[in-house]
Tab-separated table of C-alpha atoms and ligand atoms in Angstrom:
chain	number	residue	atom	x	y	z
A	1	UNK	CA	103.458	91.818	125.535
A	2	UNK	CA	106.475	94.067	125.583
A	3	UNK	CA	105.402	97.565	124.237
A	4	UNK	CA	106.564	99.547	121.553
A	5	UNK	CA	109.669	102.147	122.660
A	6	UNK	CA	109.710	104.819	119.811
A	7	UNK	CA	112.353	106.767	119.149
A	8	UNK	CA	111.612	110.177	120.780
A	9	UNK	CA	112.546	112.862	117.432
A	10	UNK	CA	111.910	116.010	116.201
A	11	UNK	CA	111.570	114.368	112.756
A	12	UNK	CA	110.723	110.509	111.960
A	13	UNK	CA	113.467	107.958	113.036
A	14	UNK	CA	114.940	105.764	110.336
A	15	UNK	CA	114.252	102.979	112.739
A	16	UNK	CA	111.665	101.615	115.080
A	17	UNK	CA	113.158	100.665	118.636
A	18	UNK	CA	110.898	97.412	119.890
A	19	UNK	CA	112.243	95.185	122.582
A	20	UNK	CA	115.635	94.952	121.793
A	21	UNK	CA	114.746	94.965	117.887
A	22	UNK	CA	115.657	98.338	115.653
A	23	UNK	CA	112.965	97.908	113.078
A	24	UNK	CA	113.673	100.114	109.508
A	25	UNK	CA	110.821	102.250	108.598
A	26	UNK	CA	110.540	103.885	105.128
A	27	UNK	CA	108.717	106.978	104.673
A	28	UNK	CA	106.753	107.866	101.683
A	29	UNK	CA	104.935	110.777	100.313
A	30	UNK	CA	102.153	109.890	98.660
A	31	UNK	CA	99.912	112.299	96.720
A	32	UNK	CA	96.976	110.304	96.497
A	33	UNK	CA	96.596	108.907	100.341
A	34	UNK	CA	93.621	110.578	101.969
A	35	UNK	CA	95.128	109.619	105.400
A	36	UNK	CA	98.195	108.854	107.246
A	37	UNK	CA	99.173	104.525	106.764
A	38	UNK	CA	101.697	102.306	108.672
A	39	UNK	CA	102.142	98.985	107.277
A	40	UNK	CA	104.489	96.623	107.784
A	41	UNK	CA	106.381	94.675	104.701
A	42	UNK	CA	107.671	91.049	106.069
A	43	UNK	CA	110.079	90.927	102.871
A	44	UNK	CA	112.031	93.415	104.050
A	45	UNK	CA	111.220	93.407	107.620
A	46	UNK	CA	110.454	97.036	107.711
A	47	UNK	CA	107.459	99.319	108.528
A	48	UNK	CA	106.347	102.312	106.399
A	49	UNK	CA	104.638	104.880	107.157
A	50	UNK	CA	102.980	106.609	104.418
A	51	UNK	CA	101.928	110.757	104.771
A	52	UNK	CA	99.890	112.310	102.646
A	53	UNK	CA	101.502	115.187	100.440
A	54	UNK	CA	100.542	118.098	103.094
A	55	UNK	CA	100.560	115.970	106.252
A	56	UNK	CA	103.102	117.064	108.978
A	57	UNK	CA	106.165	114.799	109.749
A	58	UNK	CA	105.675	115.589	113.587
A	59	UNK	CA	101.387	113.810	112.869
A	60	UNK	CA	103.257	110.838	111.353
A	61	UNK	CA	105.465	110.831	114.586
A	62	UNK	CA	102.212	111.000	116.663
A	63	UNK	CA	100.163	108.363	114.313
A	64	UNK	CA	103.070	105.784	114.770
A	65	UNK	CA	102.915	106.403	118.968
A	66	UNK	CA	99.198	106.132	118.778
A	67	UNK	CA	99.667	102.350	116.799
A	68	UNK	CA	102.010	100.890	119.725
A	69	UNK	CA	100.625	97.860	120.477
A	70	UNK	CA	99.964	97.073	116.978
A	71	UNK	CA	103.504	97.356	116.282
A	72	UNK	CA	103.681	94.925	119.085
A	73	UNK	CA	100.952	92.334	118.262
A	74	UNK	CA	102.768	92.536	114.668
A	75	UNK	CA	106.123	91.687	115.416
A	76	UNK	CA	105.206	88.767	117.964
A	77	UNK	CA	103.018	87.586	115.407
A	78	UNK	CA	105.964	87.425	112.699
A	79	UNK	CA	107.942	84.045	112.599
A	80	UNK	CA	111.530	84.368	114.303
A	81	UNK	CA	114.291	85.140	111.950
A	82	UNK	CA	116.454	82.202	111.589
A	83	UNK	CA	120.398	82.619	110.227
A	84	UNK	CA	121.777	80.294	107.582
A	85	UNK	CA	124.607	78.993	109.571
A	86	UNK	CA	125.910	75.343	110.912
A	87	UNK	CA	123.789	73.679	113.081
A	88	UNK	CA	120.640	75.257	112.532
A	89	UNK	CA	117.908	73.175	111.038
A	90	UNK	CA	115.843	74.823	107.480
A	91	UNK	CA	113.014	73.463	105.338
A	92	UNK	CA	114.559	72.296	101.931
A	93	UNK	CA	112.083	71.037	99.641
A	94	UNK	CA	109.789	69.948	102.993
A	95	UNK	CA	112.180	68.061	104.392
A	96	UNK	CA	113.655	69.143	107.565
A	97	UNK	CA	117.264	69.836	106.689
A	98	UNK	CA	120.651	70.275	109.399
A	99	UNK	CA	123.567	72.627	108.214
A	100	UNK	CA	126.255	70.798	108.981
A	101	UNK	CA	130.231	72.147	108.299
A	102	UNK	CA	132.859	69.904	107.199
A	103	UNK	CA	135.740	72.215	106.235
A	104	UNK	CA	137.705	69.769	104.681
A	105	UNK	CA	134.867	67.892	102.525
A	106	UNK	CA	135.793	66.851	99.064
A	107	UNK	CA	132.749	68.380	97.429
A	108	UNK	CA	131.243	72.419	97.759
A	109	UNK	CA	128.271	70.401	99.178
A	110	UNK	CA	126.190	67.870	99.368
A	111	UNK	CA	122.862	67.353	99.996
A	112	UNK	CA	121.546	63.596	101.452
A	113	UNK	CA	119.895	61.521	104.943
A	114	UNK	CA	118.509	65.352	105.886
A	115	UNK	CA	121.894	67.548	105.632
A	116	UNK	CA	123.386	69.825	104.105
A	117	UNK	CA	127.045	69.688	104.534
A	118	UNK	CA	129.330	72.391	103.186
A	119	UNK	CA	133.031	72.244	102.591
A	120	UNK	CA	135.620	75.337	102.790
A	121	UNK	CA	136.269	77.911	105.494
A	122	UNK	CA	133.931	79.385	108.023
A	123	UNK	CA	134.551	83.069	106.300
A	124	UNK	CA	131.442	83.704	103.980
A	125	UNK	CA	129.617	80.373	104.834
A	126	UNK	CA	126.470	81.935	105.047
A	127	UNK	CA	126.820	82.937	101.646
A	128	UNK	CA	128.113	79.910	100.448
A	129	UNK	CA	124.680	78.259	102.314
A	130	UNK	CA	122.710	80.867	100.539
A	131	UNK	CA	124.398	79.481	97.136
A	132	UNK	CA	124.169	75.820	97.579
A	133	UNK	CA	120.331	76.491	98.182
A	134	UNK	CA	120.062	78.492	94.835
A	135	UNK	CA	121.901	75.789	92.957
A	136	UNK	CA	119.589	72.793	94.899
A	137	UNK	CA	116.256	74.752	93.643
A	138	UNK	CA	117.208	75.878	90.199
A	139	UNK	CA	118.341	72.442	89.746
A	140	UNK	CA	114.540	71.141	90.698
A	141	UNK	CA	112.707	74.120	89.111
A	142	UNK	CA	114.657	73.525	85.638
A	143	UNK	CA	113.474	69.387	85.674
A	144	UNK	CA	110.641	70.586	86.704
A	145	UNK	CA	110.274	73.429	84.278
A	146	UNK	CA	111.198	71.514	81.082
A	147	UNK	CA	108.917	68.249	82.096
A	148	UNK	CA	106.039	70.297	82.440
A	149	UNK	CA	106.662	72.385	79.381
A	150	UNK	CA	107.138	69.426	77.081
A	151	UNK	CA	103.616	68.490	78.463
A	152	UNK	CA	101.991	71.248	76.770
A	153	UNK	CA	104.076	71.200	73.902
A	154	UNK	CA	105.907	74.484	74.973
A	155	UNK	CA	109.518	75.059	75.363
A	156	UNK	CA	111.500	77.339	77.666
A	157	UNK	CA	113.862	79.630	77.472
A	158	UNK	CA	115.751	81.202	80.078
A	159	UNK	CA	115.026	79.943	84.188
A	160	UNK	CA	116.253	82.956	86.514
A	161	UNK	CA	116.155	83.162	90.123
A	162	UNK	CA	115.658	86.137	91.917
A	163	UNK	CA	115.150	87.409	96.101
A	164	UNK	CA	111.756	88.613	94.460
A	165	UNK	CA	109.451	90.638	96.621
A	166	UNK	CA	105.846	90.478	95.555
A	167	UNK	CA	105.801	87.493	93.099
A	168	UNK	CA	106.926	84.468	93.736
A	169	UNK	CA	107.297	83.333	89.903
A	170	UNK	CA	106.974	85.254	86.228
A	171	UNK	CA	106.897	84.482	82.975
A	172	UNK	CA	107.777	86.966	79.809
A	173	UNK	CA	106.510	86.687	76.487
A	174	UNK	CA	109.886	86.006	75.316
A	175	UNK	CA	109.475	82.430	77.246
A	176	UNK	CA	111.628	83.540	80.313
A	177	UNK	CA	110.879	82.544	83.495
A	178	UNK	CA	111.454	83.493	86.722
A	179	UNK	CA	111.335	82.809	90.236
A	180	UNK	CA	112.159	83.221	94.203
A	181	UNK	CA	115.108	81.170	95.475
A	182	UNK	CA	113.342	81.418	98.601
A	183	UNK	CA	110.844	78.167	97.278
A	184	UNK	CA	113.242	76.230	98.395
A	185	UNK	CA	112.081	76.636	102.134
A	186	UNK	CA	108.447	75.310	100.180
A	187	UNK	CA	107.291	72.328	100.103
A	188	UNK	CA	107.874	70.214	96.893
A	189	UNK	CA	104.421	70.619	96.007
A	190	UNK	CA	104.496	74.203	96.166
A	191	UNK	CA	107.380	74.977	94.271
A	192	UNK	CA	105.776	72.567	91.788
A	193	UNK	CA	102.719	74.774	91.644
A	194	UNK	CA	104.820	77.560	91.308
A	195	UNK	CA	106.328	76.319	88.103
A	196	UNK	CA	102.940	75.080	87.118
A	197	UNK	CA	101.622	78.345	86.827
A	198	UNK	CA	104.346	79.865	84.986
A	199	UNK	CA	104.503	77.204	82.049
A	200	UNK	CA	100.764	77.314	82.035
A	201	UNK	CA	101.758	80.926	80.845
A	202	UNK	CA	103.519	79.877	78.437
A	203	UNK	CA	99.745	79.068	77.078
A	204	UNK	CA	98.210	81.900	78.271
A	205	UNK	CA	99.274	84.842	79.300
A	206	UNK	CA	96.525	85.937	81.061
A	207	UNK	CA	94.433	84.654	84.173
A	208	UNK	CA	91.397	83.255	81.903
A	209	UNK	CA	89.504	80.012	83.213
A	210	UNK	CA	91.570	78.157	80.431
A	211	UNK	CA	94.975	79.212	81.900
A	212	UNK	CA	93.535	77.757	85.253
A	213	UNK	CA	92.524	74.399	83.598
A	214	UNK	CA	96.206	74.271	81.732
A	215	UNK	CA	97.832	74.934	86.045
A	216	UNK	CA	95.270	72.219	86.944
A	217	UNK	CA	96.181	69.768	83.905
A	218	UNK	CA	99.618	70.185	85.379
A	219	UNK	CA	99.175	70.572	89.249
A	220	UNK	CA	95.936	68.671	89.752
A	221	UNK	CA	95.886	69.995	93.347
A	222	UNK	CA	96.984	73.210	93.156
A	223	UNK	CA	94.185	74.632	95.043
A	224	UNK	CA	95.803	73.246	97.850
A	225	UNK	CA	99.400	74.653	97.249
A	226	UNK	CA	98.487	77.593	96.326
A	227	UNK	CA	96.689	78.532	99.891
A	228	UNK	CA	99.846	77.440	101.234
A	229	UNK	CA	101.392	80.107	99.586
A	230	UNK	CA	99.216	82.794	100.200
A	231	UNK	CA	99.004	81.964	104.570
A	232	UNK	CA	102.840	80.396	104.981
A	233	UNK	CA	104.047	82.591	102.021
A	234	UNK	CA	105.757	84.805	104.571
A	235	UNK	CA	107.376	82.675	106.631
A	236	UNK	CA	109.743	81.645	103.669
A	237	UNK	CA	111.552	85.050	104.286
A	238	UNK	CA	112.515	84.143	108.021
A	239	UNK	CA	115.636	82.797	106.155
A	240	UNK	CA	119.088	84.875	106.202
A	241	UNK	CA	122.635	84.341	105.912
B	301	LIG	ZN1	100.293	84.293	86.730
């Protein structure tokens, strides 16, 4: 296990210096903490250390060389980050998909036989990637969005993706509904729990025992899928362009 190299400083570094890896860290003040914290956020692949309102910068420096190896142990422990470019092969729906680049393709992309294939120049393919992936799961979420709603005689009214960072889905009382783009790297049966949930909203707004039986009229095993979420519900961030 490689250990931890922390920037030496006067003050707290910006980053964390592991391996060859600069790692952001955040600091926060927080009133209320008792004691000093250092957590690490997969979303946004950072670490933040949290001080208590009269706690020295120079202890937080000290904490974060006394938590080395758990730095360590939590980075090797995180799945590799994987780029959104040609050749590389993602999870789309479940199915084990290959970015492929065909500059001269007819269509922006397609999507069949476990490939993705994307037209137009290399410049900003990542983003275009990113984009055909949005399109792909909106697409899904919105059949699967309206199917389910007309189940429970409920409509819906506006489906918005978002790079969320502590929900994967929402639902306002004004019949919106939201979710990640990053369910695309889900399964199919977990981005159809995920919608699940949210039209069962559209029910109940609550967490009651009947807004469980609506999700379980509509996802009979959601149990299953929604474990999934909370281990592998990480891993769907490893994704970048
Ligand atoms: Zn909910």
């Amino acid at each position: 296990m490689s250990s931890a190299n922390l920037l030496k400083s006067c003050c707290i570094p910006d980053f964390l210096e592991i391996g060859t890896n600069r790692i952001p860290l955040v600091i926060r003040r927080n009133r209320r903490a008792k004691r000093i914290y250092l957590r690490y956020n997969p979303a946004d692949h950072a670490f933040s250390l949290t001080l208590p309102q009269r706690t020295r910068v120079s202890d937080g420096v000290d904490f974060i060389h006394t938590k080395s190896d758990w730095i360590s142990e939590t980075l090797l422990q995180m799945p590799q980050k994987k780029n959104l470019k040609p050749g590389v092969v993602i999870p789309v729906l479940g199915e084990k998909t290959r970015i492929r680049h065909f500059p001269d393709m007819r269509s922006v992309f397609t999507l069949k036989d476990s490939e993705l294939c994307l037209s137009g120049s290399r410049e900003h393919l990542p983003r275009r990637i990113e984009d055909a992936l949005k399109k792909i799961v909106r697409n899904e979420i919105a059949e699967l969005a309206h199917f389910k709603a007309a189940q429970i005689g409920r409509k819906v009214n506006r489906i918005t993706l978002r790079d969320t960072r502590s929900r994967w889905g929402s639902c306002s009382s004004e019949r919106n509904i939201m979710f990640s783009w990053r369910l695309v790297f889900a399964p199919y049966e977990v981005l159809d729990y995920v919608v699940s949930h949210e039209i069962a909203h559209l029910r109940h707004m609550d967490h009651s025992q009947r807004f469980w039986e609506t999700v379980e009229a509509l996802c009979p095993e959601y149990h299953e899928w929604k474990d999934w979420l909370r281990i592998h519900g990480k891993e769907l961030y490893r994704f970048s362009g």
